[in-house]
XYZ file of C-alpha atoms in Angstrom:
150
model
C -41.761 3.845 28.180
C -44.516 6.498 27.047
C -47.485 4.852 28.259
C -45.931 4.673 31.872
C -44.972 8.312 32.037
C -48.244 9.076 30.839
C -49.799 6.941 34.085
C -47.323 8.537 35.772
C -48.587 12.329 35.162
C -52.185 11.298 35.458
C -50.747 10.353 38.568
C -48.956 12.616 39.937
C -45.990 10.159 40.722
C -42.713 12.159 40.209
C -40.328 10.031 40.847
C -41.364 7.449 39.252
C -41.783 9.962 36.430
C -37.820 11.109 36.979
C -37.026 7.664 36.500
C -38.819 6.356 34.264
C -37.569 10.023 31.336
C -34.106 8.919 32.397
C -34.541 5.832 30.688
C -36.149 7.096 28.174
C -33.088 9.673 27.540
C -30.472 6.601 27.819
C -33.026 5.168 25.155
C -32.707 8.625 22.913
C -29.146 8.223 23.543
C -28.757 4.711 22.535
C -29.991 5.781 18.813
C -27.947 8.534 18.543
C -30.670 11.287 18.767
C -28.630 13.079 21.545
C -31.079 16.528 21.385
C -33.566 14.297 22.631
C -31.909 12.546 25.523
C -30.453 15.998 26.257
C -34.506 16.846 26.658
C -35.384 14.228 28.395
C -32.400 14.300 30.765
C -32.371 17.979 31.597
C -36.327 17.370 32.792
C -35.775 14.397 34.802
C -32.908 16.860 36.818
C -36.207 19.598 37.325
C -37.514 16.711 38.954
C -35.480 15.201 41.028
C -34.571 19.048 42.354
C -38.526 19.515 42.628
C -38.880 16.173 44.894
C -35.576 16.471 46.901
C -34.058 13.468 45.640
C -30.662 13.776 46.033
C -28.988 10.635 44.828
C -31.389 11.103 42.215
C -30.052 13.996 41.382
C -26.604 13.175 41.481
C -26.936 10.318 39.025
C -28.960 12.409 35.720
C -26.434 15.251 36.316
C -23.289 12.389 35.628
C -25.205 10.802 32.176
C -26.604 14.532 31.636
C -22.574 15.433 31.205
C -22.394 12.872 29.316
C -24.464 14.533 26.576
C -23.413 17.369 27.012
C -19.242 16.377 26.509
C -20.797 13.591 23.077
C -21.922 17.192 21.296
C -18.345 18.645 22.131
C -18.876 20.952 25.099
C -15.878 19.625 27.439
C -15.613 22.528 30.594
C -19.744 22.028 30.906
C -19.182 18.853 30.888
C -16.844 19.051 34.064
C -19.482 21.953 35.271
C -21.869 19.978 35.390
C -20.226 16.872 36.379
C -18.184 19.124 39.579
C -22.014 18.942 40.597
C -22.337 15.791 40.323
C -19.546 15.031 42.139
C -20.657 17.193 45.240
C -23.594 15.558 45.430
C -22.515 11.738 45.784
C -19.965 13.688 48.529
C -23.456 15.157 50.671
C -24.975 12.028 50.429
C -21.782 10.013 50.399
C -21.558 8.063 47.516
C -18.761 6.421 46.235
C -19.533 4.601 43.122
C -21.298 7.690 41.919
C -18.169 9.672 43.945
C -16.117 7.391 42.011
C -17.597 7.378 37.668
C -17.937 11.001 38.441
C -14.482 11.258 39.274
C -13.868 8.715 36.342
C -15.943 11.353 34.350
C -13.472 13.780 34.953
C -10.829 12.413 33.837
C -11.755 11.333 30.991
C -12.272 14.362 30.399
C -9.126 16.454 31.857
C -7.848 14.035 29.567
C -9.784 15.507 26.516
C -8.066 19.282 27.456
C -4.518 18.356 26.828
C -4.210 18.041 31.267
C -2.993 14.239 31.911
C -1.336 15.345 35.352
C -5.283 15.816 36.492
C -6.745 12.467 34.250
C -4.149 10.571 36.430
C -4.641 12.712 39.733
C -8.959 11.458 39.517
C -8.802 8.115 38.223
C -5.876 7.471 41.127
C -8.585 8.761 43.354
C -11.246 7.275 42.069
C -9.101 3.515 41.951
C -8.017 4.257 45.458
C -11.808 5.213 46.867
C -13.474 1.934 44.706
C -10.831 -0.446 46.304
C -10.954 0.484 49.988
C -14.612 0.483 49.570
C -15.662 -2.941 48.573
C -16.774 -1.872 44.478
C -13.308 -4.360 43.094
C -15.636 -4.969 39.834
C -15.509 -0.477 39.009
C -11.525 -0.806 40.862
C -11.082 -3.589 37.268
C -11.828 -0.746 35.474
C -10.383 2.090 36.301
C -7.530 0.390 36.349
C -7.193 -0.515 33.223
C -8.277 3.420 31.895
C -4.941 4.130 34.368
C -3.380 1.547 32.581
C -3.865 3.514 29.011
C -3.384 7.156 30.773
C 0.863 5.418 32.232
C 1.299 3.643 28.964
C 0.885 8.090 27.086
């Protein structure tokens, strides 16, 4: 991936560079190097903003929020997820929107706001179900069942 990054920078292919940085960030996250993962993700975010790829930006922000959450800043993670949510609403990406709601719900659960967590999960489940995202709806249903049983 680092060779791909070098080539993308050399030829000026910012779209592919953003994707490459996102992939490198995912690898760093897997290796639990959250600082490096976040640095790569922030560069990915900057590139998506520069080239105007809102959908890519929405996913990059979602990933960034998860990294921020792992570092313990739940309020900042919520802020980033809200931006991701707004982008997915704007571009009409239902799957991205559902993922944003699920992640926001999980954070609200950690912030001792079970009502808001449940509201967001139900919203995500309904949207996924109504838009033919059966696999996602099933995953969300599992999370909903755990929330309701607590």
